[in-house]
PDB file of C-alpha atoms in Angstrom:
ATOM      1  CA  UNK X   1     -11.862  59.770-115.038  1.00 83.00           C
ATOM      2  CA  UNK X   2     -14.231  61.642-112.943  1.00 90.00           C
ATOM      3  CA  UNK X   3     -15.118  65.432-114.262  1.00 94.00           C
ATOM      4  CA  UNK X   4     -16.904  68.045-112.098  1.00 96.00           C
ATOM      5  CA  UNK X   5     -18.602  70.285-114.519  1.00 97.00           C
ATOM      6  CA  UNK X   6     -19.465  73.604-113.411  1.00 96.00           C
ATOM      7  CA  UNK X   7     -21.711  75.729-115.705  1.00 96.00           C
ATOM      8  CA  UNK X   8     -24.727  77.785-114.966  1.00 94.00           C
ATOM      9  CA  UNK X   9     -26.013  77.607-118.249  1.00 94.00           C
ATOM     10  CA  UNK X  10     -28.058  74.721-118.277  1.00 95.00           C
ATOM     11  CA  UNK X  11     -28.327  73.563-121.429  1.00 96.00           C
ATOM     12  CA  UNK X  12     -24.122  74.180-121.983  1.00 95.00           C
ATOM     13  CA  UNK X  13     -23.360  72.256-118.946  1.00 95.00           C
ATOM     14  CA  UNK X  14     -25.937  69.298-120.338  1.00 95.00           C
ATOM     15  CA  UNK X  15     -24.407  69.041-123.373  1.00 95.00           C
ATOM     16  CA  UNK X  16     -20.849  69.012-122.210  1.00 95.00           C
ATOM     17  CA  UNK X  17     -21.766  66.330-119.063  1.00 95.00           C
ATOM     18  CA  UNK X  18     -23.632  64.081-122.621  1.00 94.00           C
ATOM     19  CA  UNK X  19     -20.042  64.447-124.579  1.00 95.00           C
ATOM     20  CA  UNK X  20     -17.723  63.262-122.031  1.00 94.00           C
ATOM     21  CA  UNK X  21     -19.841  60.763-121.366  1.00 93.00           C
ATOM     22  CA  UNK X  22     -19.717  59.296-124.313  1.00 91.00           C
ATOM     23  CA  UNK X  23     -15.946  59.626-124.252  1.00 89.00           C
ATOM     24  CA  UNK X  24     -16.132  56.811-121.356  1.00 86.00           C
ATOM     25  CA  UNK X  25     -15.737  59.679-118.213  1.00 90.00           C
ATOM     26  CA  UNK X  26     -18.175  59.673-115.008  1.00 90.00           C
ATOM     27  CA  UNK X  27     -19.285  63.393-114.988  1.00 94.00           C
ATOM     28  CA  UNK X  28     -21.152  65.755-112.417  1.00 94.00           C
ATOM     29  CA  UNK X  29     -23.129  68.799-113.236  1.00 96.00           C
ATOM     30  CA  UNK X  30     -23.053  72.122-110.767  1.00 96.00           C
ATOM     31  CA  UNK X  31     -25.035  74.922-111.970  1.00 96.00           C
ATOM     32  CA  UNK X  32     -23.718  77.339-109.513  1.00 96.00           C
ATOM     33  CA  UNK X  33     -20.495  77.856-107.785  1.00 95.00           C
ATOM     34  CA  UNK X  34     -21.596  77.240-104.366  1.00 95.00           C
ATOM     35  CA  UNK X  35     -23.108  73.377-105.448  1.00 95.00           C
ATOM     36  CA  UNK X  36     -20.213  72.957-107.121  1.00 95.00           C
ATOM     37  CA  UNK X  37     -18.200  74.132-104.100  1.00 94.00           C
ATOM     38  CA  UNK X  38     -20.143  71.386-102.067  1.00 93.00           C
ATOM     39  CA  UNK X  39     -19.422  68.507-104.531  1.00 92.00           C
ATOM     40  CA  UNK X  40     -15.685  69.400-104.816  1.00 92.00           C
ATOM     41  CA  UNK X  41     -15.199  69.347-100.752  1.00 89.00           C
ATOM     42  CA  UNK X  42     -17.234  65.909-100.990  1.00 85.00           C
ATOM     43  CA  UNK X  43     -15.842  64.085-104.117  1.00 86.00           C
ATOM     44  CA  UNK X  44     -12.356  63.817-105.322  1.00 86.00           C
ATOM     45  CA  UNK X  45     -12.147  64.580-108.990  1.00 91.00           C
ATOM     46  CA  UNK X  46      -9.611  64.456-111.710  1.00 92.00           C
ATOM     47  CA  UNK X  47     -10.553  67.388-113.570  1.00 94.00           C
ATOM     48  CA  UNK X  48     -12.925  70.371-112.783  1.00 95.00           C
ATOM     49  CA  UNK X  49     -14.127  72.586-115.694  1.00 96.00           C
ATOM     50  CA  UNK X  50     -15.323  75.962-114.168  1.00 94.00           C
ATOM     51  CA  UNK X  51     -16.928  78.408-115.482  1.00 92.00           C
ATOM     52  CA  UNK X  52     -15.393  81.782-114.046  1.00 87.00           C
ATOM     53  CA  UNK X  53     -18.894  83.705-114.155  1.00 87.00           C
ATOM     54  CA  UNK X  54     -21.090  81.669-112.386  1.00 92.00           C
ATOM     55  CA  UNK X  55     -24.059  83.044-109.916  1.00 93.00           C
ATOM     56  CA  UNK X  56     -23.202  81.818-105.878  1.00 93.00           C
ATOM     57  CA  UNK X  57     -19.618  81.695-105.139  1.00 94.00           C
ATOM     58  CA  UNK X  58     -17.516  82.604-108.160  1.00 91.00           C
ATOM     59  CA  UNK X  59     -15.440  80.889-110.171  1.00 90.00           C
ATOM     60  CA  UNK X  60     -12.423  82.128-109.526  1.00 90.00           C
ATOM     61  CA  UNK X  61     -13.079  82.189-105.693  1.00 92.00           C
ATOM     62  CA  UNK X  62     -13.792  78.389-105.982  1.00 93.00           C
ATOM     63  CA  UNK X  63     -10.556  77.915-108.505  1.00 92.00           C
ATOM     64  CA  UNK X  64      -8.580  79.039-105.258  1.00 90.00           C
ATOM     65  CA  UNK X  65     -10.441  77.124-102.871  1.00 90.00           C
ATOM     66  CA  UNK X  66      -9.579  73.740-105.107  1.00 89.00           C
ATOM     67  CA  UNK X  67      -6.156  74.529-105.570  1.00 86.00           C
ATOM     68  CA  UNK X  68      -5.965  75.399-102.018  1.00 86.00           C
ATOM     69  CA  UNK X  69      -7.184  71.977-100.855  1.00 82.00           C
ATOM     70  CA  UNK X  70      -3.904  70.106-101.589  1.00 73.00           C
ATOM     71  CA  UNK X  71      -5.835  67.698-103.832  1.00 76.00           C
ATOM     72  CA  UNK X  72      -4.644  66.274-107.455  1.00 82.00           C
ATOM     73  CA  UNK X  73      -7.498  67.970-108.447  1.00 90.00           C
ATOM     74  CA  UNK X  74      -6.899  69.883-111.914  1.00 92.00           C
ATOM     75  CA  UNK X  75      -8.814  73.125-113.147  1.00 93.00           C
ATOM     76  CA  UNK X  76      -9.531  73.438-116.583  1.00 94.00           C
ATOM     77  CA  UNK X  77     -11.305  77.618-117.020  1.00 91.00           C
ATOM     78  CA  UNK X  78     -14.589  77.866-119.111  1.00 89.00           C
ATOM     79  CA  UNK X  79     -15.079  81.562-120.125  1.00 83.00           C
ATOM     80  CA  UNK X  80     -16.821  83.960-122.480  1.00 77.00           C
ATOM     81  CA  UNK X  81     -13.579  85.905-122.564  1.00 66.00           C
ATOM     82  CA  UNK X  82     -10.335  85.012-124.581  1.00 59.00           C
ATOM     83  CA  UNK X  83      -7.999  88.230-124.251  1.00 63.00           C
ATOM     84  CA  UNK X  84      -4.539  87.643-123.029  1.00 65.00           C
ATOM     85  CA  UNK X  85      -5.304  89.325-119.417  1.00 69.00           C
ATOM     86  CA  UNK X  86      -8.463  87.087-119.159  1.00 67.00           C
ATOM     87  CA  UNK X  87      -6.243  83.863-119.619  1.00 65.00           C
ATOM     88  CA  UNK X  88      -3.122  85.154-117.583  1.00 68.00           C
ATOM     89  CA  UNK X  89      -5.701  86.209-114.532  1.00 71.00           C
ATOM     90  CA  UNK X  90      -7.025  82.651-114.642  1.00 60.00           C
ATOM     91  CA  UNK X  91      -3.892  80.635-115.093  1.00 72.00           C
ATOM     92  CA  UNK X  92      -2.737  83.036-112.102  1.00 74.00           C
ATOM     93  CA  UNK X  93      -5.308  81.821-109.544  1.00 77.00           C
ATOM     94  CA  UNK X  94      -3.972  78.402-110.085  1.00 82.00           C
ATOM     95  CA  UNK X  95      -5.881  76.857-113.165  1.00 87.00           C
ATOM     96  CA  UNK X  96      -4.280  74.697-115.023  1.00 89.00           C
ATOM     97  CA  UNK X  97      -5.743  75.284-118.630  1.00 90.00           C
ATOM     98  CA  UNK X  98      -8.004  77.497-119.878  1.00 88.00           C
ATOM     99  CA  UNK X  99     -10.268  77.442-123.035  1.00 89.00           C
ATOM    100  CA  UNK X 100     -12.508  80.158-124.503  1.00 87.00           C
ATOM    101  CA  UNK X 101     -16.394  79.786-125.344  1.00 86.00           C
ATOM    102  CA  UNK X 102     -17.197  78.633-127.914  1.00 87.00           C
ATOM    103  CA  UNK X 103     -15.025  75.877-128.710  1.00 90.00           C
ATOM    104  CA  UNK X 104     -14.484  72.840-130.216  1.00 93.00           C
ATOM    105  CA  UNK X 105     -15.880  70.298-128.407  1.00 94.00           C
ATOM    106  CA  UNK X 106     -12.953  67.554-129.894  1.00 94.00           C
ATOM    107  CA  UNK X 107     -10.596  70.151-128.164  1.00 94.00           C
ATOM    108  CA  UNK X 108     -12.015  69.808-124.732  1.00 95.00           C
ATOM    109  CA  UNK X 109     -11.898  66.399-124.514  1.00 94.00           C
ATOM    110  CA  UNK X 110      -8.178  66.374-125.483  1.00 93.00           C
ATOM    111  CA  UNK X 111      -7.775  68.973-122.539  1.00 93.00           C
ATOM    112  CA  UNK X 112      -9.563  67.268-120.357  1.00 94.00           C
ATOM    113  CA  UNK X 113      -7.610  64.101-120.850  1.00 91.00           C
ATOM    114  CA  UNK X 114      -4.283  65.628-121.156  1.00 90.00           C
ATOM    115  CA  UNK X 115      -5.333  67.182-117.378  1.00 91.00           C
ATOM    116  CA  UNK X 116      -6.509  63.939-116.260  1.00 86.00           C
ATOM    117  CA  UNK X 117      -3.439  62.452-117.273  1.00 79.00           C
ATOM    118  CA  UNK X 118      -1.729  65.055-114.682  1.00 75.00           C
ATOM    119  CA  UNK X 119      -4.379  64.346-112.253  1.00 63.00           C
ATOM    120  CA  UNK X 120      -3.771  60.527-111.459  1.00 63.00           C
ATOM    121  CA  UNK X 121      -0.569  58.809-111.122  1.00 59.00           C
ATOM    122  CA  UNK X 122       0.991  57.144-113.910  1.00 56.00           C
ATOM    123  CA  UNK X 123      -0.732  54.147-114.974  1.00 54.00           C
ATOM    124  CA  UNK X 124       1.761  51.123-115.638  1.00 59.00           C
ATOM    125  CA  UNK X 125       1.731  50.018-119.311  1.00 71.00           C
ATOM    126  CA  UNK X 126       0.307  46.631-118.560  1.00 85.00           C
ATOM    127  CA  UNK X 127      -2.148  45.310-115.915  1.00 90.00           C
ATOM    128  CA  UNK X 128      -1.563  41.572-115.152  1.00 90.00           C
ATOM    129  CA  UNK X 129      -4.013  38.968-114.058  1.00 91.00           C
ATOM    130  CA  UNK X 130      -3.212  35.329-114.713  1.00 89.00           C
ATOM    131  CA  UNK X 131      -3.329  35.179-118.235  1.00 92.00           C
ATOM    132  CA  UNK X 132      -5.358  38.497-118.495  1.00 93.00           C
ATOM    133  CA  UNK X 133      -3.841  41.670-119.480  1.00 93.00           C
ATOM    134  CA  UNK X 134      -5.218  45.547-119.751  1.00 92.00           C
ATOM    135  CA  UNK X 135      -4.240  48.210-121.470  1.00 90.00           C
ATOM    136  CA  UNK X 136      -4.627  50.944-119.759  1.00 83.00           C
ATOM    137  CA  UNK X 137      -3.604  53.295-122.377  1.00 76.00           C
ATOM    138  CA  UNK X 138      -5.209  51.528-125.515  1.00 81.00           C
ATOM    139  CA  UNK X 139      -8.316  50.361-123.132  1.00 84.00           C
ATOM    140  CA  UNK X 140      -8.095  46.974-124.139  1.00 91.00           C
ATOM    141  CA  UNK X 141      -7.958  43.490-122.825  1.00 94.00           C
ATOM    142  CA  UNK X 142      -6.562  39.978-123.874  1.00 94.00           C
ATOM    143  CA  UNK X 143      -6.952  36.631-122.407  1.00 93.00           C
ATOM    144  CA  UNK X 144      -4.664  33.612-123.507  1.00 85.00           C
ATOM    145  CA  UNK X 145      -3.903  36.134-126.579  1.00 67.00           C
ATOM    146  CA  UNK X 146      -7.248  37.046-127.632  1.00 90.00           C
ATOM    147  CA  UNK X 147      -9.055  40.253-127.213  1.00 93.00           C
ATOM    148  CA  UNK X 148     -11.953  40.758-124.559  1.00 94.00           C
ATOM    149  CA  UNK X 149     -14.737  43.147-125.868  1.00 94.00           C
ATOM    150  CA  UNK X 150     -15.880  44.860-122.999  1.00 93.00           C
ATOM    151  CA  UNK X 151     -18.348  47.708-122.735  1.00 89.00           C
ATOM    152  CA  UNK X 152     -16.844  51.150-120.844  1.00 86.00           C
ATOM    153  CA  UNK X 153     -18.235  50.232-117.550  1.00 90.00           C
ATOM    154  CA  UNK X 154     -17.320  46.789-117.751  1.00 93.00           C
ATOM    155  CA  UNK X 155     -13.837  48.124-119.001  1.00 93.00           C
ATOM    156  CA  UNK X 156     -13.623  50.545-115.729  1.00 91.00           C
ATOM    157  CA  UNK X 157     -14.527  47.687-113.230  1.00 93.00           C
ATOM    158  CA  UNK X 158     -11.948  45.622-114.386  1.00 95.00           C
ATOM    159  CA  UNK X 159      -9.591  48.261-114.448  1.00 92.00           C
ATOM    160  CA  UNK X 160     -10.225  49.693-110.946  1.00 92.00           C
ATOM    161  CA  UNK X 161     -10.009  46.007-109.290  1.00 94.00           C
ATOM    162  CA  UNK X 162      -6.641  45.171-111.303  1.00 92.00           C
ATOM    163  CA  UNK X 163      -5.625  48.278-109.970  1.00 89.00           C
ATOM    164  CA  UNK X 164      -6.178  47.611-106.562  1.00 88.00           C
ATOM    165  CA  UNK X 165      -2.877  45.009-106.336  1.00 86.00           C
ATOM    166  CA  UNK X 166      -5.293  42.600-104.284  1.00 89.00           C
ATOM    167  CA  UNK X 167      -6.889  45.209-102.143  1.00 93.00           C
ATOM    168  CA  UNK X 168     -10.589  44.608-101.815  1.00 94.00           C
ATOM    169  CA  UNK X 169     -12.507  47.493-103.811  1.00 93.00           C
ATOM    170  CA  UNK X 170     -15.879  47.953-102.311  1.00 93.00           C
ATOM    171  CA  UNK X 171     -19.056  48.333-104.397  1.00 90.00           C
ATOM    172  CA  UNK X 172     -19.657  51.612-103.456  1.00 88.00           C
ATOM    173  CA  UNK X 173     -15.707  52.681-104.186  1.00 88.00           C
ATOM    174  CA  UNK X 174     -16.591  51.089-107.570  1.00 90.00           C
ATOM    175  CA  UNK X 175     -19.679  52.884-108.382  1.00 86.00           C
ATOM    176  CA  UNK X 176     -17.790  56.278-107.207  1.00 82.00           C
ATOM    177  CA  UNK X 177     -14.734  55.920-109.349  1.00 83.00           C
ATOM    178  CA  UNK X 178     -16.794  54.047-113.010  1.00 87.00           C
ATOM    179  CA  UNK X 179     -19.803  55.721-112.905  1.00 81.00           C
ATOM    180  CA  UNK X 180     -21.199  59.492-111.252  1.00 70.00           C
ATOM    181  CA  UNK X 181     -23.658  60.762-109.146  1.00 68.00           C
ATOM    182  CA  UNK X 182     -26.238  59.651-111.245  1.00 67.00           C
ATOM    183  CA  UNK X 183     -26.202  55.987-110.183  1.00 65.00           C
ATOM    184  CA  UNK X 184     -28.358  55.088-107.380  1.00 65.00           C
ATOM    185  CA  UNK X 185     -26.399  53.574-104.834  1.00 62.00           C
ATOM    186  CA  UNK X 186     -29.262  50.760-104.038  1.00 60.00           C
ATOM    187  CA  UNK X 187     -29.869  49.579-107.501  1.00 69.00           C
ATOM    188  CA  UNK X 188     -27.653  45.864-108.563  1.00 84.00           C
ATOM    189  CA  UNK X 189     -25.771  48.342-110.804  1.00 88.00           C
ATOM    190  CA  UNK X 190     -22.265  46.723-109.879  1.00 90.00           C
ATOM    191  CA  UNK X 191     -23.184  43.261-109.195  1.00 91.00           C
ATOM    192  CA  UNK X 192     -24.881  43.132-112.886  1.00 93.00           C
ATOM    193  CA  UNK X 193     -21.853  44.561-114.352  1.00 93.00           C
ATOM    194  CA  UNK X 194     -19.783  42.240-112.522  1.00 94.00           C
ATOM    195  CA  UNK X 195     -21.611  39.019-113.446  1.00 95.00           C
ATOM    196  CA  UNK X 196     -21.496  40.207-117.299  1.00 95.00           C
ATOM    197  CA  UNK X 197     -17.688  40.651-116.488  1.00 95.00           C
ATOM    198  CA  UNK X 198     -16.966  37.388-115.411  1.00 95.00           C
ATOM    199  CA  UNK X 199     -18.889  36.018-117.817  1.00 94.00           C
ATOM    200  CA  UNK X 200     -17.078  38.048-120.500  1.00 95.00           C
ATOM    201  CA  UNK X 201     -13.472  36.811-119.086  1.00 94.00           C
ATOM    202  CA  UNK X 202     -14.360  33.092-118.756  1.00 92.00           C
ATOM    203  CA  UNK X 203     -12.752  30.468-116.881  1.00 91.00           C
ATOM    204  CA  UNK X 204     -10.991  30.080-114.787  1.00 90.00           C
ATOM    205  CA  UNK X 205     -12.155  33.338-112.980  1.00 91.00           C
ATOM    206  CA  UNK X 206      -9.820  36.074-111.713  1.00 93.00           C
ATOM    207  CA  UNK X 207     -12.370  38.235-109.938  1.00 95.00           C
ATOM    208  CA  UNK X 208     -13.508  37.174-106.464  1.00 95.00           C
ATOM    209  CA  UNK X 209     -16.417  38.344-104.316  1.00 94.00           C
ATOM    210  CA  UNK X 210     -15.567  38.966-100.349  1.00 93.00           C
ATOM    211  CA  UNK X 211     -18.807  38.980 -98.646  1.00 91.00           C
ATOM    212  CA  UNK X 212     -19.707  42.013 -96.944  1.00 89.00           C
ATOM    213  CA  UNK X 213     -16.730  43.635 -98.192  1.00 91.00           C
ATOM    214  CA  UNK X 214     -16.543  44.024-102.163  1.00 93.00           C
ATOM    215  CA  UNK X 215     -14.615  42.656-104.999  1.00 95.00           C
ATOM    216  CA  UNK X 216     -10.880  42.033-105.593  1.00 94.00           C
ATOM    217  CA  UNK X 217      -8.785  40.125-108.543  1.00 93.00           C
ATOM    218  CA  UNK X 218      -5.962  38.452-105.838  1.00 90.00           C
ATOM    219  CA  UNK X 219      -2.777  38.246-107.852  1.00 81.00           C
ATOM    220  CA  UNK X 220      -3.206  41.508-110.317  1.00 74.00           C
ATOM    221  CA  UNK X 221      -0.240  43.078-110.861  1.00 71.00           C
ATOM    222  CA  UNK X 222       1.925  45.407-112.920  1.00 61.00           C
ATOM    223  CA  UNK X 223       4.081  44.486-116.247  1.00 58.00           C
ATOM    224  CA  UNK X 224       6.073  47.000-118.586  1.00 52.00           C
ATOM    225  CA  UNK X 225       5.011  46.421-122.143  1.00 50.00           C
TER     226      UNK X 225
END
């Protein structure tokens, strides 16, 4: 998933961005509404948590301007207030959750993934690659019947290209939707993972390299479980 964090305490917004993170999620950090403004009209994200008090354009001005965009997007509310009016007057500008500070950080993850869950189609119980399969849902992978231990990036590569049916997915569409705006675009970041990938997989290989263009698996597919 990719999560646009807007937050202008620093140090908050850090430590949220570390914790999802860890959780396997590609996350962006705005400290102000109108950054965060900018990186929502740029990027296409899953889930936005927003902070409704936030210096620049405010939070619920940029709530309205998400929800107004027509996008998947889905708002999850960050505020200092928990009343009953607080939550109604958020969920009424078009958020989709709302969770008062402070709180459990196991509960924001479950939020965020429950909204993520809203935000992206339905993922089919099974993705299909010769004798490989994923698990989208248990994030695991089997070849020939025996498990694949892959690392979270090398997990969302695969994923992404088995998703793809075919298509060609281009390194830059891969570095967008696996890891954030922290990767530098001109760094082997992809290619690296990719080689570990294949390596990890073995033979005979499933993932193919079009020249100029990107990376595709040619006969993924979908399976029920």
């Amino acid at each position: 998933m990719r999560i646009l964090v807007v937050e202008d305490e620093a140090a908050l917004a850090d430590a949220i961005a570390r914790g999802l993170r860890r959780e396997g999620m590609a996350v962006d950090v705005a400290l102000n509404g109108d950054d965060g403004h900018e990186k929502a009209s740029i990027t296409r994200y899953d889930v936005v948590l927003l902070d409704r008090d936030l210096p620049g354009m405010p939070g619920d001005e940029l709530c309205k301007e998400i929800v107004a965009s027509g996008e998947l997007t889905r708002v999850l509310m960050l505020t200092a207030s928990g009343t009953v009016s607080d939550r109604v007057e958020g969920l009424s500008l078009g958020a989709d959750d709302y969770l008062a500070k402070p709180f459990a950080f196991p509960e924001l993850v479950a939020r965020v993934r429950a909204l993520g869950r809203r935000a992206t189609p339905a993922a089919p119980p099974l993705l299909t690659a010769g004798d490989v399969e994923l698990d989208p849902a248990r994030r695991t992978v089997r070849r020939a019947a025996g498990p694949v231990e892959l690392t979270r990036k090398e997990f969302g590569v695969l994923e992404v290209l088995m998703s793809a049916k075919g298509a060609v997915v281009s390194s830059e569409e891969l570095l967008e939707r696996v890891w954030d705006e922290n990767a530098d675009p001109f760094t082997t970041t992809v290619r690296v993972t990719v080689m570990t990938l294949r390596k990890k997989l073995g033979e005979p290989g499933i993932i193919e390299t079009v020249v100029g263009s990107g990376y595709r698996v040619p006969d993924a597919g979908a399976m029920k479980g």
